[in-house]
Short mmCIF file of C-alpha atoms in Angstrom, two decimals:
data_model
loop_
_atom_site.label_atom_id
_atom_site.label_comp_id
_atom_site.label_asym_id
_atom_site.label_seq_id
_atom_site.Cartn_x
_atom_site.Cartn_y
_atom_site.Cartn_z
CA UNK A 27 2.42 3.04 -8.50
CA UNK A 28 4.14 0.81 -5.98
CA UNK A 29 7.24 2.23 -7.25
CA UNK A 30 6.38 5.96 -8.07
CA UNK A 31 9.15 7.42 -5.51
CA UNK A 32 12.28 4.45 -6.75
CA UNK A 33 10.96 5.64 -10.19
CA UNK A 34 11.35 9.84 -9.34
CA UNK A 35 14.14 9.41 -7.16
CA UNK A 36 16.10 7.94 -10.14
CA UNK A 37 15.36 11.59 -12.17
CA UNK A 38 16.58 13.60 -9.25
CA UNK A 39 20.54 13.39 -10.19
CA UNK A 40 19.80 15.15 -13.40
CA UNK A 41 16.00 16.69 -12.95
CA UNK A 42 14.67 19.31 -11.72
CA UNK A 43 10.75 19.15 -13.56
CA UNK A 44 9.23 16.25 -14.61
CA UNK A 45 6.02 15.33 -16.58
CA UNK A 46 4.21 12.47 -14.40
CA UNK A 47 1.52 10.62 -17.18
CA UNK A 48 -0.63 8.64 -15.53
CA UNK A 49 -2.86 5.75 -17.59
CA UNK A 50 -6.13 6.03 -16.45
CA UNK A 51 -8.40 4.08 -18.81
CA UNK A 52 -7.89 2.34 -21.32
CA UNK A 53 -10.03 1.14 -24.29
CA UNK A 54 -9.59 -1.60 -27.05
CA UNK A 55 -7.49 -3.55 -24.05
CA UNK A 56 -3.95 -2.22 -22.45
CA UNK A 57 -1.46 -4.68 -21.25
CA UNK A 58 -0.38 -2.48 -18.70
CA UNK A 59 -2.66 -1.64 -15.45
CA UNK A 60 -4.26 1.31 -14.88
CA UNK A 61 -1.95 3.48 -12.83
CA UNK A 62 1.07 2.84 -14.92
CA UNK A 63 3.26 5.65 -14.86
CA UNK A 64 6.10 7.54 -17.42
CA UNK A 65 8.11 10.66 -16.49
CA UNK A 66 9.52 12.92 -19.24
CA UNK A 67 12.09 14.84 -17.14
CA UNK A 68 12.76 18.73 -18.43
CA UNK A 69 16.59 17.95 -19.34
CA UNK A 70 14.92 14.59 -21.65
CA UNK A 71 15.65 11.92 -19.21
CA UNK A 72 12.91 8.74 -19.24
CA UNK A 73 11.65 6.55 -16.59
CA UNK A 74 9.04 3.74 -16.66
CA UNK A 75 6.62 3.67 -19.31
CA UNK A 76 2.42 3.55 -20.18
CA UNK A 77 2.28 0.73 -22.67
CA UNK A 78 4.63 -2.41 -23.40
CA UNK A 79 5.73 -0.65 -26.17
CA UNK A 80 6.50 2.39 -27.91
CA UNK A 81 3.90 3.48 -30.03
CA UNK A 82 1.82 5.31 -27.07
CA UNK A 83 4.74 6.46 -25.00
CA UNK A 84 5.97 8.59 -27.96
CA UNK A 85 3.19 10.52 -27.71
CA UNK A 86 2.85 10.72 -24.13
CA UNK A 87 6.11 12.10 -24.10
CA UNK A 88 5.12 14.57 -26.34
CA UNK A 89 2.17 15.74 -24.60
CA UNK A 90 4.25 15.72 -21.30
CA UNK A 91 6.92 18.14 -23.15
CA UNK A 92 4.41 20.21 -24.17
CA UNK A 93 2.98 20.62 -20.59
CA UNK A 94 6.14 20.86 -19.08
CA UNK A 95 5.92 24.19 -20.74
CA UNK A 96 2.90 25.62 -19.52
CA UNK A 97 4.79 28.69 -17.19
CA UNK A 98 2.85 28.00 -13.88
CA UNK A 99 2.40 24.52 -14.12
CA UNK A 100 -0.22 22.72 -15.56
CA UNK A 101 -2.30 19.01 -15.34
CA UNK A 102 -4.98 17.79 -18.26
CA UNK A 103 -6.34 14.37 -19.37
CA UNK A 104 -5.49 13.65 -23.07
CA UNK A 105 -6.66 10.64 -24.70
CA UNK A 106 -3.92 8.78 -27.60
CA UNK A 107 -5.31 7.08 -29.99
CA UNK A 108 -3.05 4.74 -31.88
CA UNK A 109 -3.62 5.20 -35.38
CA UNK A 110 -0.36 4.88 -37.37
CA UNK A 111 -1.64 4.66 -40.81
CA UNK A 112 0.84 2.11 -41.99
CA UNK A 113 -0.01 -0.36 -39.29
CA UNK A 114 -3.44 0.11 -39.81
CA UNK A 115 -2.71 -0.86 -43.77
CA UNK A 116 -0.48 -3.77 -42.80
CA UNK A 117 -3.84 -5.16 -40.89
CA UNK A 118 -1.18 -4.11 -37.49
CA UNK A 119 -2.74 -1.40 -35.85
CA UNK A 120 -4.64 -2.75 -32.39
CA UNK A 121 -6.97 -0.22 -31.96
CA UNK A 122 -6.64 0.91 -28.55
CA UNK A 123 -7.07 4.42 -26.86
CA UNK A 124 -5.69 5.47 -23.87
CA UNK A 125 -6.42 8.42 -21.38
CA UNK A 126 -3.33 9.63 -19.65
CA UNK A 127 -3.75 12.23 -16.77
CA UNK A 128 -0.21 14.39 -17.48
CA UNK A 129 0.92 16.67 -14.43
CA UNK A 130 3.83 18.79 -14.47
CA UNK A 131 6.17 18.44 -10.79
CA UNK A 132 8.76 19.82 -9.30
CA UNK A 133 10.91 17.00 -7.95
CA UNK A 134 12.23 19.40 -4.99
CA UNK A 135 11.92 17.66 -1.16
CA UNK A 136 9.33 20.02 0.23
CA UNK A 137 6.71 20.10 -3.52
CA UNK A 138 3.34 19.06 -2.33
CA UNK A 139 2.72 16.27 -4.48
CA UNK A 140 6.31 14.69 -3.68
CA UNK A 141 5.09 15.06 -0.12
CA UNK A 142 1.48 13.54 -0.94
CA UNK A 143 3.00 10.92 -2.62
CA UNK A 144 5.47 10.47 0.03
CA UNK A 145 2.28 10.12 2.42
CA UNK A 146 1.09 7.26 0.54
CA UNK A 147 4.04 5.20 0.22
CA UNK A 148 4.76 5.51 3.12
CA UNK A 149 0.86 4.17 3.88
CA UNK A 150 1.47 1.02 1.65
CA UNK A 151 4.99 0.28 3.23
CA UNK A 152 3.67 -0.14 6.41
CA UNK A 153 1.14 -2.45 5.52
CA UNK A 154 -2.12 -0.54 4.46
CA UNK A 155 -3.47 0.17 1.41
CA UNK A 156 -3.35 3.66 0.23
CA UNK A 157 -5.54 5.31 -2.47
CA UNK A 158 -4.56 8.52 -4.19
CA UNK A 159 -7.75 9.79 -5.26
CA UNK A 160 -7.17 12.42 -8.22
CA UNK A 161 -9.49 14.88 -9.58
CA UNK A 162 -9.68 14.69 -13.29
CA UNK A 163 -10.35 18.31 -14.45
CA UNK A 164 -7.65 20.29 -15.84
CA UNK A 165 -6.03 23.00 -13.59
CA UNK A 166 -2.04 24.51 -12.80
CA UNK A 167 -1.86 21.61 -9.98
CA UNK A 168 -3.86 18.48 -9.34
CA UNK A 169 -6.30 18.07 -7.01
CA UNK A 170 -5.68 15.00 -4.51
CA UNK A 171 -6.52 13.31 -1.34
CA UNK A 172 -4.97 10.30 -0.19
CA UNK A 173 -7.22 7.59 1.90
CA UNK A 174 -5.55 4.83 3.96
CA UNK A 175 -7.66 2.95 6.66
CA UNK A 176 -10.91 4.80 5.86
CA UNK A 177 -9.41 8.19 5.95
CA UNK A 178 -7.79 10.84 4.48
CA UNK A 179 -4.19 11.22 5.63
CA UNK A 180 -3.16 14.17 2.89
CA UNK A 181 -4.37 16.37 0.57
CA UNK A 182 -2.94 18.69 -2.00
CA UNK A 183 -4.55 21.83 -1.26
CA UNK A 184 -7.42 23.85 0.47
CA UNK A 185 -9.32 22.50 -2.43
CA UNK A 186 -11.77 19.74 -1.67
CA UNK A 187 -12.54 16.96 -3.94
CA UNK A 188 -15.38 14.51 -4.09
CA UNK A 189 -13.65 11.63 -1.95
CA UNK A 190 -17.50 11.00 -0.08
CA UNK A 191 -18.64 9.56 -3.26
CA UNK A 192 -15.42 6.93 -3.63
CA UNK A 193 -14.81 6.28 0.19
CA UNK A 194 -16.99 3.70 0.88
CA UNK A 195 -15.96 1.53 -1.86
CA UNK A 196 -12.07 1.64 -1.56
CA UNK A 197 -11.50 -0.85 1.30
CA UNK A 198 -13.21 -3.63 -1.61
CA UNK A 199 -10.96 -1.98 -4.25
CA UNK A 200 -8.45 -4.25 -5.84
CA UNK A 201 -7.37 -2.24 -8.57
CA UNK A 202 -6.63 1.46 -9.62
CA UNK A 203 -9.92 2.57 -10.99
CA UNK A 204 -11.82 5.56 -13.18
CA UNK A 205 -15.02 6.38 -11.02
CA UNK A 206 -17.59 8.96 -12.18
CA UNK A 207 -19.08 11.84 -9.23
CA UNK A 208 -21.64 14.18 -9.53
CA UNK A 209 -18.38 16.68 -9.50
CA UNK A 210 -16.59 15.05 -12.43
CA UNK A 211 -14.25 12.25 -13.30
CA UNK A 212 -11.47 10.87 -10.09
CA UNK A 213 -8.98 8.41 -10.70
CA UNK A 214 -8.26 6.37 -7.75
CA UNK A 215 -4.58 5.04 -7.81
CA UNK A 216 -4.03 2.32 -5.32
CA UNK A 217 -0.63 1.50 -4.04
CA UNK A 218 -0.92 -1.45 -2.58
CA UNK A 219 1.64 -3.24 0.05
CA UNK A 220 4.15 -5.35 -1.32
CA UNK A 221 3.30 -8.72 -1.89
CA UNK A 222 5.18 -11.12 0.66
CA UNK A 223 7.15 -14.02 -0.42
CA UNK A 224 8.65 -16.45 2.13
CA UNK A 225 11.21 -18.86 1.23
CA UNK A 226 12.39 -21.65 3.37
CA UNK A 227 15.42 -23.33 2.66
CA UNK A 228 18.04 -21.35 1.48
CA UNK A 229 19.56 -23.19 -1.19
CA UNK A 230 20.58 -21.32 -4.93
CA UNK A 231 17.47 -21.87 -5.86
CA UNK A 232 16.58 -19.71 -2.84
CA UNK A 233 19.12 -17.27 -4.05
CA UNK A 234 17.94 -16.75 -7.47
CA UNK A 235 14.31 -16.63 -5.99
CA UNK A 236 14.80 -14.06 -3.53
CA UNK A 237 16.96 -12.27 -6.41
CA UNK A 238 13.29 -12.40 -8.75
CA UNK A 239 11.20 -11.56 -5.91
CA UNK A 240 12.93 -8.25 -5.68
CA UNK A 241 12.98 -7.20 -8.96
CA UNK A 242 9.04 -8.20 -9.06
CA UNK A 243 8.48 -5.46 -6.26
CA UNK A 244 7.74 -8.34 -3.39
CA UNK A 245 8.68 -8.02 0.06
CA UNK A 246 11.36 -11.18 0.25
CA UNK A 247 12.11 -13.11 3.63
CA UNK A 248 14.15 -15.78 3.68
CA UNK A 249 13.97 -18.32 6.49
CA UNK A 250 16.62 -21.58 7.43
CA UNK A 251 17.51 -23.78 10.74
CA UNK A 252 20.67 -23.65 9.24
CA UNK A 253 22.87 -20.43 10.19
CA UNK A 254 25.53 -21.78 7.46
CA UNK A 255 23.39 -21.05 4.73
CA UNK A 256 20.76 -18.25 5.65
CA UNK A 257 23.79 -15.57 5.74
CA UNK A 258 23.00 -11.83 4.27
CA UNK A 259 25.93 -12.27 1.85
CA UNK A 260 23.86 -14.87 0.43
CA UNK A 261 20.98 -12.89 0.34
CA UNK A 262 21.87 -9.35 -0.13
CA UNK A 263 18.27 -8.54 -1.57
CA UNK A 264 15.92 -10.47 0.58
CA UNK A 265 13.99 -7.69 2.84
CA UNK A 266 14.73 -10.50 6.08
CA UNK A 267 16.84 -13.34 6.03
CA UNK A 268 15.61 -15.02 9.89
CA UNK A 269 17.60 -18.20 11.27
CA UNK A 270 15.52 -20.41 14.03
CA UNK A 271 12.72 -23.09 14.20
CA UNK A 272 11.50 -22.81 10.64
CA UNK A 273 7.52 -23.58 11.73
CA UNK A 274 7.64 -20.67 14.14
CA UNK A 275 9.02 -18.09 12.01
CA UNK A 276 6.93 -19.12 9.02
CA UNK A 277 4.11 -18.31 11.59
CA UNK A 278 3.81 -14.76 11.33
CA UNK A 279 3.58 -14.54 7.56
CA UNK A 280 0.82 -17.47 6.92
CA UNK A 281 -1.78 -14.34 6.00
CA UNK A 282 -3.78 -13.60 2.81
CA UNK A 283 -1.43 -12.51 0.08
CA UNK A 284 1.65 -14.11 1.01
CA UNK A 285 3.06 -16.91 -0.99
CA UNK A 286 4.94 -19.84 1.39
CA UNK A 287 7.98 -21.50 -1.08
CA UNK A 288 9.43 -24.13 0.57
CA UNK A 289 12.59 -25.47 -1.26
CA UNK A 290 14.38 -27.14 1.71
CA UNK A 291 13.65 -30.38 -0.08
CA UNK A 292 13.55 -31.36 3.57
CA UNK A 293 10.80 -33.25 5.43
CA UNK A 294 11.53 -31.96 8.94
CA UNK A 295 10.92 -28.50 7.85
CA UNK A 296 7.95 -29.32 4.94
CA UNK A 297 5.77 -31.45 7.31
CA UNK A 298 5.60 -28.58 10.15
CA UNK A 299 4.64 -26.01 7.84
CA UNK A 300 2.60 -27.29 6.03
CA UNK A 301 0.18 -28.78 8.75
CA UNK A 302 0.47 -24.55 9.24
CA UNK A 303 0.38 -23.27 5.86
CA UNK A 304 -2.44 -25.54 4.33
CA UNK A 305 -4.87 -24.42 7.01
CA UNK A 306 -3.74 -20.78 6.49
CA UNK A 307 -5.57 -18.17 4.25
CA UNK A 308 -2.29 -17.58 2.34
CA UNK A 309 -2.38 -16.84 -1.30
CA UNK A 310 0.15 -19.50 -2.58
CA UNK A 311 1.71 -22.55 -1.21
CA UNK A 312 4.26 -24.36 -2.84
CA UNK A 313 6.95 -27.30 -2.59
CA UNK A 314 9.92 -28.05 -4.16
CA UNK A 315 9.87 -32.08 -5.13
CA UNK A 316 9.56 -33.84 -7.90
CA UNK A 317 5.48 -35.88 -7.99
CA UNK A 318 6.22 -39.05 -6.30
CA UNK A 319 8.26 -37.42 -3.28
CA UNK A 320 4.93 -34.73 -2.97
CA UNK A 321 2.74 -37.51 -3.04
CA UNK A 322 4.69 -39.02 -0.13
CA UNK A 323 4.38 -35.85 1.83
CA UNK A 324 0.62 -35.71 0.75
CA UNK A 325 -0.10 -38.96 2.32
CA UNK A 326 1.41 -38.48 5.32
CA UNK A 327 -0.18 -35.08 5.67
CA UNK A 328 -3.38 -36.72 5.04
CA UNK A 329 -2.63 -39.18 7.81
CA UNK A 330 -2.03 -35.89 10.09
CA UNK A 331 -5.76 -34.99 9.25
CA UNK A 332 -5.70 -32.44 6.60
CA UNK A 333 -8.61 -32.31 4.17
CA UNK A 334 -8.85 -33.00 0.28
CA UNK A 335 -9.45 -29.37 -0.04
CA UNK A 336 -6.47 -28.41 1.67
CA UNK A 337 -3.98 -30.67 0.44
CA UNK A 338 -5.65 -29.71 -3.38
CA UNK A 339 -3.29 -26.22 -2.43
CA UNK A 340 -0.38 -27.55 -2.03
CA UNK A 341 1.32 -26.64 -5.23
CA UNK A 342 4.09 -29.43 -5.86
CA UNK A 343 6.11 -30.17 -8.00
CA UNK A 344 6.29 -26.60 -7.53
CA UNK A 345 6.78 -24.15 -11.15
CA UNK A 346 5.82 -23.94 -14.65
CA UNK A 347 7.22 -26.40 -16.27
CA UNK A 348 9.56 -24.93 -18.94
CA UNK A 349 11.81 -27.72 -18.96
CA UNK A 350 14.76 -25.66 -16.58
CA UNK A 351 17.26 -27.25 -14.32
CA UNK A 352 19.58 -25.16 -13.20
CA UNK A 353 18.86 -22.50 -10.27
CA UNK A 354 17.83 -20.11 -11.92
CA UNK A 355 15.44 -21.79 -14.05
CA UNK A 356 13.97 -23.44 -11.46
CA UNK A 357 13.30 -20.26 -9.95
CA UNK A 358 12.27 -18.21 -12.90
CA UNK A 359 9.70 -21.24 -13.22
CA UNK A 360 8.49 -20.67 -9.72
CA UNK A 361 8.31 -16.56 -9.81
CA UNK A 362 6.38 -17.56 -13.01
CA UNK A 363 3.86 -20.04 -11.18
CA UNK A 364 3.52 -16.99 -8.18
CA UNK A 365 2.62 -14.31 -10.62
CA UNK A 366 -0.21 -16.78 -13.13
CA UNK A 367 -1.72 -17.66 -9.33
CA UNK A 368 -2.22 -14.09 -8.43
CA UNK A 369 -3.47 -13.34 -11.62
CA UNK A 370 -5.42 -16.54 -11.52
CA UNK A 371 -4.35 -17.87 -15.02
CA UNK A 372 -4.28 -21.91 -14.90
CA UNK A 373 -1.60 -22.96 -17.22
CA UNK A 374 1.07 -26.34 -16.73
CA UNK A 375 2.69 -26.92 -13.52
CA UNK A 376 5.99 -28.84 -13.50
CA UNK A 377 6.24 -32.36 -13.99
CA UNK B 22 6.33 -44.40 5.55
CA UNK B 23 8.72 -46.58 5.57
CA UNK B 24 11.74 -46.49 7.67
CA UNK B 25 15.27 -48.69 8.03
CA UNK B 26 14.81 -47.79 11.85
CA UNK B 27 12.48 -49.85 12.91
CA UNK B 28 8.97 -49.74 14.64
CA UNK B 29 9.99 -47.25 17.79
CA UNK B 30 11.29 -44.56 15.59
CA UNK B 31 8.29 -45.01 13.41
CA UNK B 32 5.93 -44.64 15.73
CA UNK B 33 7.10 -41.73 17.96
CA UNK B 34 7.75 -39.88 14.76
CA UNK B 35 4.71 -40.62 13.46
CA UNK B 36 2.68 -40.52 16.96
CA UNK B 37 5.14 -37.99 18.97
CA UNK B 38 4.26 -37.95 22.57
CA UNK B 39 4.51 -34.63 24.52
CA UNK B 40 5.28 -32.00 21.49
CA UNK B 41 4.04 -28.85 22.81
CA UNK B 42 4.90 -25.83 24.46
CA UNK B 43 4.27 -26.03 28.04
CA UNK B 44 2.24 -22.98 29.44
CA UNK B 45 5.16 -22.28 32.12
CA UNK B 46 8.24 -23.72 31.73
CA UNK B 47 10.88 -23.40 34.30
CA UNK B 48 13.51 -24.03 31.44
CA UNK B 49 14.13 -24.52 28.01
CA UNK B 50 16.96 -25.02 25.34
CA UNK B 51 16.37 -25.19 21.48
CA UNK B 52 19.36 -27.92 20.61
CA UNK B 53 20.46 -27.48 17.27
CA UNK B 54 22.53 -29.47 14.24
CA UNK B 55 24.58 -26.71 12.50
CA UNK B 56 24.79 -29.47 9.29
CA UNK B 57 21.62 -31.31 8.98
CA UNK B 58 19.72 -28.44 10.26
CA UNK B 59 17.52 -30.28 13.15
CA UNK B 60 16.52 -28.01 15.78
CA UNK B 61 14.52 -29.36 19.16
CA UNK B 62 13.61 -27.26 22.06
CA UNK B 63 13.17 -29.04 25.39
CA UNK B 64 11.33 -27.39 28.04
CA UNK B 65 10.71 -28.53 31.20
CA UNK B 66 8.47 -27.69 34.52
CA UNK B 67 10.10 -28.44 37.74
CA UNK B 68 8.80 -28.22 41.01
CA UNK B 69 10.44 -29.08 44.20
CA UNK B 70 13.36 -31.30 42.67
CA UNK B 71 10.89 -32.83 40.31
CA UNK B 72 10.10 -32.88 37.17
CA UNK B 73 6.17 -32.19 36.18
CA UNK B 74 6.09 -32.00 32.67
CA UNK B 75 8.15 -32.03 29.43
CA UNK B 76 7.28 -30.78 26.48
CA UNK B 77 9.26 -30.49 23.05
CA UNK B 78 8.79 -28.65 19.61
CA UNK B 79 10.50 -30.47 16.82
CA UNK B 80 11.64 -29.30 12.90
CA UNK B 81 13.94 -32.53 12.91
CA UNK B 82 14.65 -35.54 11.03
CA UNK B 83 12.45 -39.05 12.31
CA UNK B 84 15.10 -39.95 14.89
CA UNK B 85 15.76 -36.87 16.53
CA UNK B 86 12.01 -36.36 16.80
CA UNK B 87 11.54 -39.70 18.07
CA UNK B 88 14.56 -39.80 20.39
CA UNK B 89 13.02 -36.15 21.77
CA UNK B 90 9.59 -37.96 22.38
CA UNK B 91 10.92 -41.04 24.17
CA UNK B 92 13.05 -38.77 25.87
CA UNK B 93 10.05 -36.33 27.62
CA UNK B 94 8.17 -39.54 28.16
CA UNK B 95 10.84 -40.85 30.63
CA UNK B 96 11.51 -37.99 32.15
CA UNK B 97 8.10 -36.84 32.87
CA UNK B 98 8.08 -37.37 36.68
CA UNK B 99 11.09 -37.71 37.69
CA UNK B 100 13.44 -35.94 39.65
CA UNK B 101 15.97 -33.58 37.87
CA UNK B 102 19.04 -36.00 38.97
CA UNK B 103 17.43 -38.73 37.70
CA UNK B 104 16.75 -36.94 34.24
CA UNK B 105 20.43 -36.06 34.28
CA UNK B 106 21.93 -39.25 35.19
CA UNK B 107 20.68 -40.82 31.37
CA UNK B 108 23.79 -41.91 29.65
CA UNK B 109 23.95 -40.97 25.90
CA UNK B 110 23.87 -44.99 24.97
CA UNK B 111 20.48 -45.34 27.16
CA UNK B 112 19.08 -42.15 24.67
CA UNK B 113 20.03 -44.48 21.56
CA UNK B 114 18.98 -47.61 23.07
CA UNK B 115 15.59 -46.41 23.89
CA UNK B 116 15.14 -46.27 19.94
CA UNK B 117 15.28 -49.17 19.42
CA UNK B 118 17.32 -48.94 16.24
CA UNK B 119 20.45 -49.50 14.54
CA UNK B 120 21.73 -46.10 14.14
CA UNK B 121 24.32 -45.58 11.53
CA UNK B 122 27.28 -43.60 13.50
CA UNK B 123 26.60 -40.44 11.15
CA UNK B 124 22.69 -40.21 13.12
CA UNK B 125 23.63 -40.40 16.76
CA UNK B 126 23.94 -36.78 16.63
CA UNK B 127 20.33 -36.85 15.34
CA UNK B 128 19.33 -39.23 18.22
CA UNK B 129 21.58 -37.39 21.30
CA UNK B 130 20.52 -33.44 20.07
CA UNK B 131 17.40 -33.97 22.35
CA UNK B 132 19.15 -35.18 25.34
CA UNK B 133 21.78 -32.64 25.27
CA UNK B 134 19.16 -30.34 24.75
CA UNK B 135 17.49 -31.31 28.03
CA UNK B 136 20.59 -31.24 30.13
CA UNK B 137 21.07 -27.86 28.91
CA UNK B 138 18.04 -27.05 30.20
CA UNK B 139 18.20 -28.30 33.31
CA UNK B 140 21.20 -26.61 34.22
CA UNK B 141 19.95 -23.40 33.52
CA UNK B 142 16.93 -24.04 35.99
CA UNK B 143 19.58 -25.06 38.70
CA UNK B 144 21.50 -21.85 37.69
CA UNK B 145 18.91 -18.93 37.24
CA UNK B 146 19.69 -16.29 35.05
#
């Protein structure tokens, strides 16, 4: 949902109603995550999607035309089953079933859910977690609250919903989650704050990098001694591009969740942040070298009196290893590598 | 780690003396290498004419680190002429080295660093 408001501003040239499907649980597996969104605009236009591919949008999109309809507005689970008879006689069918929560919307400024959603956005931009906590009975408008920080900062309507029985639970939430209340069904939607990624050195590969990083929704700062090289034109997508003592400005960022990339392929700035960014509780930290230069700056790091444990972090050579070179490789490789670590897949690093 | 700049270099890189921030300084100047990229702040503590303490934060290459370490070492005590009477050859000499002409601008960034910053504590902003 971290893009729900890039996705609906896109239909608001041409749209005036949408159909917002949510997926909200999935059986027989889903490689999307709960929360996944697809709009069916009024005029036809699509944007984003429920499933990888097209089987169960088709008939989302269906079911979103056909509430789009309802005079008044209208919002009802519906559960898709995919059952194509021919796949299921070519031994292709996969046997999953999906519950979408569809809502009709008006996509004009002052609509309450535009606002609510605006509310929590806004929540996760700034840093905090926000939950959009949805009733899941059918009605002309959705029931909502939205909790950030332990409390609810909007609501949809006079109507209450169950939040008492979810609250206590969402600070330990990871993921947008189905929860059962004594009042029925809510489906908790968390939006989440980007994911940071810092990359010193700004070198192409750092280009191509911060270039990934944006497209994967992560907040991108970009950090060099040199002036030369860490220039905006360089970087037009990179959230911060910051020029000074690279230790110090890595500082501020060494917190849980943030990935540390060093490609400088320089010791002066490696050996500084590292003593740092080893001790820190960021999520990733990696190096670009190839082994026998990382070993070097292993030993010497050991020599500065940094454990087994934390040098064991330090990912380097840094990247799958799909065989790339060039820039962009390198960095695909390495936006590759961040995503398998926050997922916690193990699969080859470079060699 | 090996080094083709002999013991000095090795061991104040490896071993810097003074690199911290210092509590108070009366001055400071981050130097900085617009082509290699070495940056070195020098701050300095000066009381009466003298100077109490020197401290330095490095992201530099071995020499300029070292040359910033050897650098806050001598000073450390002395007065602020003193500190600003060092010649650029006593900076390289100190390191005990044979610097290929391409690094003295690694080994001098520290001291012109610290003249910078004692100038701006004889000129208050």
């Amino acid at each position: 949902m971290t893009d729900v408001l890039d996705q609906l501003q896109q239909l608001r040239d041409t749209e005036r109603r949408v159909a917002m499907a949510t997926l909200v649980a999935a059986r027989g597996g889903s490689p999307r995550p709960l929360g996944a969104k697809l709009f069916v605009g009024a005029g036809g236009r699509l944007v984003g999607s429920v499933s990888i591919g097209g089987c169960v949008d088709a008939r989302v999109i269906e079911h979103g035309e056909r509430i789009l309809g309802v005079a008044g507005g209208r919002c009802e689970r519906v559960t898709v089953t995919v059952d194509d008879q021919e796949a299921l006689e070519l031994g292709l069918n996969c046997g999953a079933e999906f519950d979408l929560f569809i809502e009709s919307l008006s996509l004009a400024d002052d609509d309450p859910t535009m606002q609510l959603l605006r509310s929590a956005a806004s929540a996760a931009a700034g840093g905090h977690a926000a939950y959009v906590v949805t009733q899941m009975s059918p009605a002309s408008t959705a029931r909502r609250v939205v909790m950030s920080e332990g409390r609810a900062i909007a609501s949809s309507s006079a109507h209450t919903i169950p939040v008492d029985a979810v609250a206590p639970e969402l600070q330990d939430l990871e993921k947008s989650a189905m929860r059962a209340t004594p009042s029925g069904d809510v489906f908790i939607d968390r939006l989440a704050p980007p994911d940071t990624l810092v990359i010193v050195g700004a070198s192409d590969v750092a280009a191509a990098l911060s270039r990934f990083g944006h497209q994967l929704g992560m907040r991108v700062v970009v950090i060099d001694g040199r002036e030369r090289y860490a220039t905006r034109e360089r970087f037009s997508q990179a959230d911060e591009v910051r020029v000074g003592m690279p230790s110090e400005l890595v500082r501020p960022y060494l917190v849980a969740g943030a990935s540390i990339v060093l490609v400088a392929h320089e010791y002066k700035y490696e050996l500084p942040i590292l003593r740092d960014a080893l001790r820190s509780p960021a999520r990733f930290v990696g190096m670009l070298a190839g082994r026998k230069r990382a070993d070097g700056i292993r030993t010497l790091l050991r020599e500065d009196g940094l454990s087994e444990e934390q040098l064991a972090r330090l990912h380097a050579p840094i990247g799958l290893d799909i065989g790339g070179r060039e820039p962009e490789e390198i960095a695909l490789s390495i936006a590759a590598q961040l995503i398998a670590v926050r997922e916690g897949k193990a699969i080859g690093r470079r060699s | 780690m090996t080094t083709p700049y002999g013991a000095t270099v090795l061991e104040h890189f490896r071993r810097p003396r003074n690199q911290r921030s210092l509590e108070r300084p009366t001055a400071s100047h981050e130097g900085y290498n617009p082509l290699c990229g070495d940056r070195v702040r020098l701050e300095v503590a000066i009381d009466d004419g003298v100077i109490q303490s020197a401290g330095f934060t490095a992201n530099a290459c071995a020499i300029c680190t070292a040359s910033a370490s050897l650098l806050t070492e001598r000073v450390s005590g002395s007065t602020v002429d003193v500190a600003l009477a060092i010649r650029d050859d006593e900076a390289v000499e100190a390191l005990n080295a044979e610097l290929p002409p391409a690094r003295l601008a690694c080994a001098l960034l520290p001291l012109r660093a610290l003249r910078e910053a004692l100038g701006k504590a004889r000129t208050p902003a």
